[in-house]
Amino acid sequence: MSWLELPAVKIAISLLLWIAVAPFVWWFFRGTWRELDAEGLALRRDLAARGEIDYRPMVALALVAFVQTFQEYYGRPDFYVRALSTVIDRHARAHPGSLLNPRAYDELYMRAWWGLTRIGGYLLPLAVWRLFFRRDSLLDFGLRGRGFRAHAWIYALCVVVMVPILMLVSRQPDFADYYPMYKQAGRSWLDFLTWEVIYLAQFFTLEIYFRGFWLRAMRTFGSGAIFSMVVPYCMIHYGKPYHEAMAAVIAGVVLGSLSMKTRSIYAGFLVHATVAVLNDVLALSRRGALPELLTPTSSTRVIFRHWSSVIWIAWAIALAVLAAKVRRSWPELTAFFRDRRRRSAAP
């Protein structure tokens, strides 16, 4: 066992990471948190003045409890093996030549079931929300695209920070053992692309659920809506590598704050999607298992040898976007720091 794999070392690294990152997260999002607290206070005062209760948190938390319990008991691979795998196998034997081929794709079907229960569960609150709150617009659950371009530099910043970190983390043995979750993703391009579509669709609905639905429903909590969301968000990472589960706390705060800052889930989804695809590509690359065959049964090979170049080109583009933002904002930044120095020098 490498010394980096020792439990005490892993715990210490995660705590040091929290301590190192926390000041930057606070500095960047403190204004957003203040705005959310002021908005939440105003909503609570208005409700108190009218003698009313906001039932949104109660309904939302009941839905969250149902969704995540359902996913835990009926969306896991063991449920698929126990309840669905035999049904599919029986159908395939009874109908030779049908589209179902469990001998070749049983694990892919299992992961598709996992993805379906995630996607369906994460979208359930939106499907029933208007039954309880008819005046609410579902677009307010982070689905409005207005202002996304103005905040694209934040996505670029996340990519600039995350790519080097992922390149280092991907060298850990448990990282390459865990990713991709679909273990035959590198068998063929069909396997890889089908899995990534399922994976990314799940992430899109996850962002709607945690950073759209949850934060909107809990708006009377102020900034507490973000930190309460982080708890179940961290818990869905249990079973993944330890460092990833602990990093989910930071990611949850950052993505939640980003969603509330931009009033949109799209930047957060792009960050999540970028990290997810990089995780799979880097893990397959470490194992020498990147896809080559077109399909599992095909002899046609499509070999792509430039994954590393694509990753670093994407990183360079994100860095250029960030540099352009700094250049445009330079006069404002210098004026801000000049004003801070003037205030600190004042008696």
GROMACS .gro file of C-alpha atoms in nm, residues 171-295:
model
  125
  171ARG     CA    1  -0.275   0.848  -1.096
  172GLN     CA    2  -0.434   0.708  -0.779
  173PRO     CA    3  -0.508   0.333  -0.805
  174ASP     CA    4  -0.867   0.361  -0.681
  175PHE     CA    5  -0.941   0.623  -0.947
  176ALA     CA    6  -0.850   0.395  -1.238
  177ASP     CA    7  -1.031   0.105  -1.069
  178TYR     CA    8  -1.357   0.298  -1.028
  179TYR     CA    9  -1.388   0.487  -1.358
  180PRO     CA   10  -1.564   0.449  -1.590
  181MET     CA   11  -1.857   0.314  -1.388
  182TYR     CA   12  -1.945   0.110  -1.698
  183LYS     CA   13  -1.647  -0.124  -1.701
  184GLN     CA   14  -1.677  -0.215  -2.069
  185ALA     CA   15  -1.682   0.147  -2.187
  186GLY     CA   16  -1.345   0.096  -2.358
  187ARG     CA   17  -1.457  -0.219  -2.542
  188SER     CA   18  -1.582  -0.021  -2.843
  189TRP     CA   19  -1.685   0.326  -2.953
  190LEU     CA   20  -2.049   0.215  -2.936
  191ASP     CA   21  -2.006   0.122  -2.570
  192PHE     CA   22  -1.814   0.439  -2.488
  193LEU     CA   23  -2.047   0.686  -2.660
  194THR     CA   24  -2.367   0.516  -2.539
  195TRP     CA   25  -2.237   0.523  -2.182
  196GLU     CA   26  -2.132   0.889  -2.202
  197VAL     CA   27  -2.477   0.991  -2.331
  198ILE     CA   28  -2.641   0.812  -2.035
  199TYR     CA   29  -2.385   0.955  -1.794
  200LEU     CA   30  -2.417   1.315  -1.913
  201ALA     CA   31  -2.798   1.304  -1.926
  202GLN     CA   32  -2.791   1.188  -1.564
  203PHE     CA   33  -2.562   1.481  -1.474
  204PHE     CA   34  -2.789   1.732  -1.646
  205THR     CA   35  -3.091   1.617  -1.447
  206LEU     CA   36  -2.877   1.600  -1.132
  207GLU     CA   37  -2.795   1.969  -1.175
  208ILE     CA   38  -3.165   2.048  -1.221
  209TYR     CA   39  -3.243   1.854  -0.902
  210PHE     CA   40  -2.972   1.982  -0.668
  211ARG     CA   41  -2.881   2.324  -0.808
  212GLY     CA   42  -3.217   2.417  -0.960
  213PHE     CA   43  -3.509   2.256  -0.778
  214TRP     CA   44  -3.352   2.235  -0.429
  215LEU     CA   45  -3.214   2.590  -0.420
  216ARG     CA   46  -3.535   2.744  -0.556
  217ALA     CA   47  -3.759   2.549  -0.318
  218MET     CA   48  -3.540   2.643  -0.019
  219ARG     CA   49  -3.503   3.010  -0.105
  220THR     CA   50  -3.636   3.119   0.239
  221PHE     CA   51  -3.324   2.952   0.385
  222GLY     CA   52  -3.101   3.216   0.224
  223SER     CA   53  -2.744   3.094   0.172
  224GLY     CA   54  -2.835   2.800   0.397
  225ALA     CA   55  -3.012   2.650   0.096
  226ILE     CA   56  -2.669   2.590  -0.061
  227PHE     CA   57  -2.512   2.431   0.246
  228SER     CA   58  -2.816   2.213   0.320
  229MET     CA   59  -2.805   2.088  -0.041
  230VAL     CA   60  -2.441   1.984   0.003
  231VAL     CA   61  -2.530   1.715   0.261
  232PRO     CA   62  -2.736   1.482   0.035
  233TYR     CA   63  -2.513   1.575  -0.260
  234CYS     CA   64  -2.209   1.447  -0.070
  235MET     CA   65  -2.399   1.134   0.035
  236ILE     CA   66  -2.475   1.026  -0.324
  237HIS     CA   67  -2.097   1.004  -0.371
  238TYR     CA   68  -2.061   0.734  -0.104
  239GLY     CA   69  -1.902   0.429  -0.262
  240LYS     CA   70  -1.685   0.640  -0.491
  241PRO     CA   71  -1.315   0.703  -0.413
  242TYR     CA   72  -1.275   0.873  -0.073
  243HIS     CA   73  -1.114   1.190  -0.207
  244GLU     CA   74  -1.397   1.236  -0.457
  245ALA     CA   75  -1.664   1.201  -0.187
  246MET     CA   76  -1.488   1.460   0.029
  247ALA     CA   77  -1.428   1.690  -0.269
  248ALA     CA   78  -1.804   1.671  -0.338
  249VAL     CA   79  -1.853   1.900  -0.037
  250ILE     CA   80  -1.643   2.171  -0.202
  251ALA     CA   81  -1.794   2.101  -0.543
  252GLY     CA   82  -2.146   2.123  -0.401
  253VAL     CA   83  -2.079   2.463  -0.243
  254VAL     CA   84  -1.908   2.596  -0.557
  255LEU     CA   85  -2.167   2.464  -0.804
  256GLY     CA   86  -2.457   2.571  -0.583
  257SER     CA   87  -2.313   2.919  -0.537
  258LEU     CA   88  -2.238   2.940  -0.909
  259SER     CA   89  -2.597   2.843  -0.989
  260MET     CA   90  -2.734   3.112  -0.760
  261LYS     CA   91  -2.487   3.370  -0.887
  262THR     CA   92  -2.581   3.306  -1.252
  263ARG     CA   93  -2.944   3.203  -1.175
  264SER     CA   94  -2.879   2.913  -1.412
  265ILE     CA   95  -2.768   2.550  -1.392
  266TYR     CA   96  -2.595   2.549  -1.729
  267ALA     CA   97  -2.248   2.662  -1.621
  268GLY     CA   98  -2.256   2.406  -1.340
  269PHE     CA   99  -2.362   2.134  -1.581
  270LEU     CA  100  -2.077   2.216  -1.817
  271VAL     CA  101  -1.828   2.195  -1.529
  272HIS     CA  102  -1.974   1.864  -1.413
  273ALA     CA  103  -1.988   1.721  -1.766
  274THR     CA  104  -1.629   1.823  -1.840
  275VAL     CA  105  -1.500   1.661  -1.521
  276ALA     CA  106  -1.709   1.346  -1.579
  277VAL     CA  107  -1.584   1.286  -1.933
  278LEU     CA  108  -1.224   1.363  -1.829
  279ASN     CA  109  -1.252   1.112  -1.543
  280ASP     CA  110  -1.353   0.836  -1.784
  281VAL     CA  111  -1.097   0.922  -2.051
  282LEU     CA  112  -0.810   0.951  -1.802
  283ALA     CA  113  -0.901   0.627  -1.626
  284LEU     CA  114  -0.925   0.436  -1.956
  285SER     CA  115  -0.598   0.591  -2.069
  286ARG     CA  116  -0.419   0.484  -1.749
  287ARG     CA  117  -0.535   0.126  -1.811
  288GLY     CA  118  -0.451   0.138  -2.182
  289ALA     CA  119  -0.818   0.063  -2.256
  290LEU     CA  120  -0.937   0.353  -2.471
  291PRO     CA  121  -1.188   0.241  -2.737
  292GLU     CA  122  -1.066   0.124  -3.077
  293LEU     CA  123  -1.330  -0.111  -3.220
  294LEU     CA  124  -1.635   0.052  -3.376
  295THR     CA  125  -1.872  -0.201  -3.210
   0.00000   0.00000   0.00000
